[in-house]
XYZ file of C-alpha atoms in Angstrom:
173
model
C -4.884 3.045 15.270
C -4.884 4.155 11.612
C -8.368 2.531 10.794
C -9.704 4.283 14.246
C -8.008 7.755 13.321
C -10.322 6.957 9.308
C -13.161 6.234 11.100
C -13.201 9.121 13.349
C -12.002 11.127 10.310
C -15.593 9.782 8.467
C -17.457 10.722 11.186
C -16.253 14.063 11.994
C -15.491 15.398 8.669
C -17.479 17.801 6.507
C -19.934 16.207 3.868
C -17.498 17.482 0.967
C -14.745 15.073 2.236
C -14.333 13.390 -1.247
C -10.528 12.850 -1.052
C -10.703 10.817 2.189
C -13.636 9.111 1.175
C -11.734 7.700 -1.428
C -8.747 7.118 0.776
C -11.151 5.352 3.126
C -12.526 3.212 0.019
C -8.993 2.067 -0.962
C -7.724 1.163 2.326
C -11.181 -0.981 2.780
C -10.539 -2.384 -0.637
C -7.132 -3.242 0.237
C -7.439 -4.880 3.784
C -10.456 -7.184 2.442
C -8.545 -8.099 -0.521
C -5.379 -8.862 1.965
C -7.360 -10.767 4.398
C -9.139 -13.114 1.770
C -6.094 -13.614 0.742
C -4.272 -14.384 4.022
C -5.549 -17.678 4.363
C -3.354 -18.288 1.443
C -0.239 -16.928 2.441
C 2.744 -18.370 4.774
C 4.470 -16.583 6.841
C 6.258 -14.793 4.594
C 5.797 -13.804 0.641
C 8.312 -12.107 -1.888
C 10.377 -11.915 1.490
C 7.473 -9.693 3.441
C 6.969 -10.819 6.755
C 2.573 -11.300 6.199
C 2.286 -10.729 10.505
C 3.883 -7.370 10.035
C 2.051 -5.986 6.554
C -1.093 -7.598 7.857
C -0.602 -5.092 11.075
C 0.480 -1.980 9.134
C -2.481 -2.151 6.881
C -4.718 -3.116 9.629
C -3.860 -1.212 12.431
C -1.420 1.384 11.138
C 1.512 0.092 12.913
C 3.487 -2.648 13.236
C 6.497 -4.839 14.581
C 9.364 -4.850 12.236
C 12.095 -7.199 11.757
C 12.902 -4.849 8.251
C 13.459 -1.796 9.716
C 13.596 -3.023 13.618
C 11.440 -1.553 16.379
C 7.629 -0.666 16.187
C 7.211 1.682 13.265
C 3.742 3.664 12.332
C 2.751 3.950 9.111
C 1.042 8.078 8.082
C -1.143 8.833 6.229
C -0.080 12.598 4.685
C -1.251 13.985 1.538
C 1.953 15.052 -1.073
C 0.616 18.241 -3.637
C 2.193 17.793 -7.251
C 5.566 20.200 -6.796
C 6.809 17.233 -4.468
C 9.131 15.177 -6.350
C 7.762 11.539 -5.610
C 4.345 12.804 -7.260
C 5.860 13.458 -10.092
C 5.929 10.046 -10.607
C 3.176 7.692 -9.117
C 0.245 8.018 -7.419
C 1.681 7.593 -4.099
C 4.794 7.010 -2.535
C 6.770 5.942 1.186
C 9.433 7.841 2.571
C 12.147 5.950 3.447
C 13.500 4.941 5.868
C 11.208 5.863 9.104
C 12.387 8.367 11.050
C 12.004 8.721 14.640
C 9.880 5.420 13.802
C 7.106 6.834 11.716
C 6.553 5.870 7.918
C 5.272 8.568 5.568
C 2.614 7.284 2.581
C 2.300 9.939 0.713
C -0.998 10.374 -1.376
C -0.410 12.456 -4.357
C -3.404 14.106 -6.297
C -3.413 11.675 -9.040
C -4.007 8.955 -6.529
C -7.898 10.737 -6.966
C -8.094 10.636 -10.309
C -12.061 9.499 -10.874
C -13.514 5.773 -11.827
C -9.402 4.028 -10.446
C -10.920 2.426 -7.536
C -8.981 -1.194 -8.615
C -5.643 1.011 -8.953
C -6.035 3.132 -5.539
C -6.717 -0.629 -3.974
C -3.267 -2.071 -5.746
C -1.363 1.098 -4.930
C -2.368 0.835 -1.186
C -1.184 -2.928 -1.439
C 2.029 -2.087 -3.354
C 2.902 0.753 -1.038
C 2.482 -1.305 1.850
C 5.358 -3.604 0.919
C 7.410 -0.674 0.842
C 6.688 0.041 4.263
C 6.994 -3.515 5.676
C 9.971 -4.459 3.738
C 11.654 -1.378 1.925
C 11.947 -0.261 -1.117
C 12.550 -2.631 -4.090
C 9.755 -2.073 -6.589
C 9.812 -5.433 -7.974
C 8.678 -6.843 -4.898
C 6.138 -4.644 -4.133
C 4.626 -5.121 -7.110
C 4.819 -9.027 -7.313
C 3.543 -9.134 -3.577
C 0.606 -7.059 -4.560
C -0.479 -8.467 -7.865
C -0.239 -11.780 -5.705
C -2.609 -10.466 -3.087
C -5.189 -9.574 -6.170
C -5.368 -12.537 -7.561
C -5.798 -14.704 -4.259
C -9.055 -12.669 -3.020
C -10.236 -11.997 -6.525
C -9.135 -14.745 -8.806
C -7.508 -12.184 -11.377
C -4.692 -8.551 -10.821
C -4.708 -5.385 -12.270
C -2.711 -5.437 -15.395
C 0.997 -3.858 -14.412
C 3.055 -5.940 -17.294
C 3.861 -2.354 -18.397
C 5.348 -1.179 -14.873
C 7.255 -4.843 -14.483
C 8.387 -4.152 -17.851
C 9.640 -0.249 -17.120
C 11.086 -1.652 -13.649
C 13.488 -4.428 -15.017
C 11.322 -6.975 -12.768
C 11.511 -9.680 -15.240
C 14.921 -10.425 -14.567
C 14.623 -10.441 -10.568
C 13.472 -13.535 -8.899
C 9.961 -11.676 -8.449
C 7.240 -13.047 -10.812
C 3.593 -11.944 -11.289
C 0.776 -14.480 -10.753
């Protein structure tokens, strides 16, 4: 549902659509990197159930045994006054309500020439969504991800560092 609503989006929109174009590029980057990594991956990783992420970035929505029900992940785009992007690039509101998910993209997630970071983001985020909201794993799950499909990660040793991760039982590839 969330790949037809991009699509549709892409087709329809006006030429000067540069924002969702690279929305559009990150999610792409993100769901190959996922599914050449999938092969890799059990059923579960970090404690994310791979069925359900696999289905949230795919298809927008998903079955969860986290947050129990169906829950739909949207797409909504924060400005800078909102707290969360203050902080990061993007961010999930949690917990769903009324069984919707809210990724926020904040401005910086456009900043020019971060293509790897807007694909890592969309991974990290998408742990939130599937599993909640412990940075840690969302991190660890998506540096994992990265270096299955492409044999290396974006560096984030500064973030793990900043986030306390080392002592967790998370660890980076």
């Amino acid at each position: 549902m969330l790949r037809l609503a991009l699509v549709l989006l892409a087709l329809f929109a006006p030429p000067a659509a540069g924002a969702e174009a690279l929305v559009d590029r990150a999610l792409n980057a993100a769901l190959a990197a996922f599914q050449a990594a999938k092969p890799h991956l059990g059923r579960e990783l970090f404690g994310v159930d791979v069925a359900a992420y696999s289905d949230a970035l795919a298809l927008g929505r998903f079955r969860s045994g986290h947050w129990g029900g169906t829950v739909a992940v949207d797409l909504v785009s924060g400005d800078a006054k909102e707290a969360g992007c203050g902080r990061y690039a993007a961010f999930v509101r949690l917990p769903p309500r009324d069984g919707v998910i809210a990724l926020v993209l904040c401005p910086e997630f456009s900043t020019p020439g971060a293509d790897a970071l807007r694909r890592l983001t969309i991974l990290h985020e998408m742990v939130h969504v599937v599993a909640g909201p412990d940075e840690c794993r969302a991190m660890a799950f998506a540096a994992r991800i990265e270096h299955l499909a492409l044999g290396r990660f974006t560096p984030v040793e500064r973030y793990w560092r900043a986030n306390g991760c080392a002592g967790t039982g998370f660890s980076l590839p």
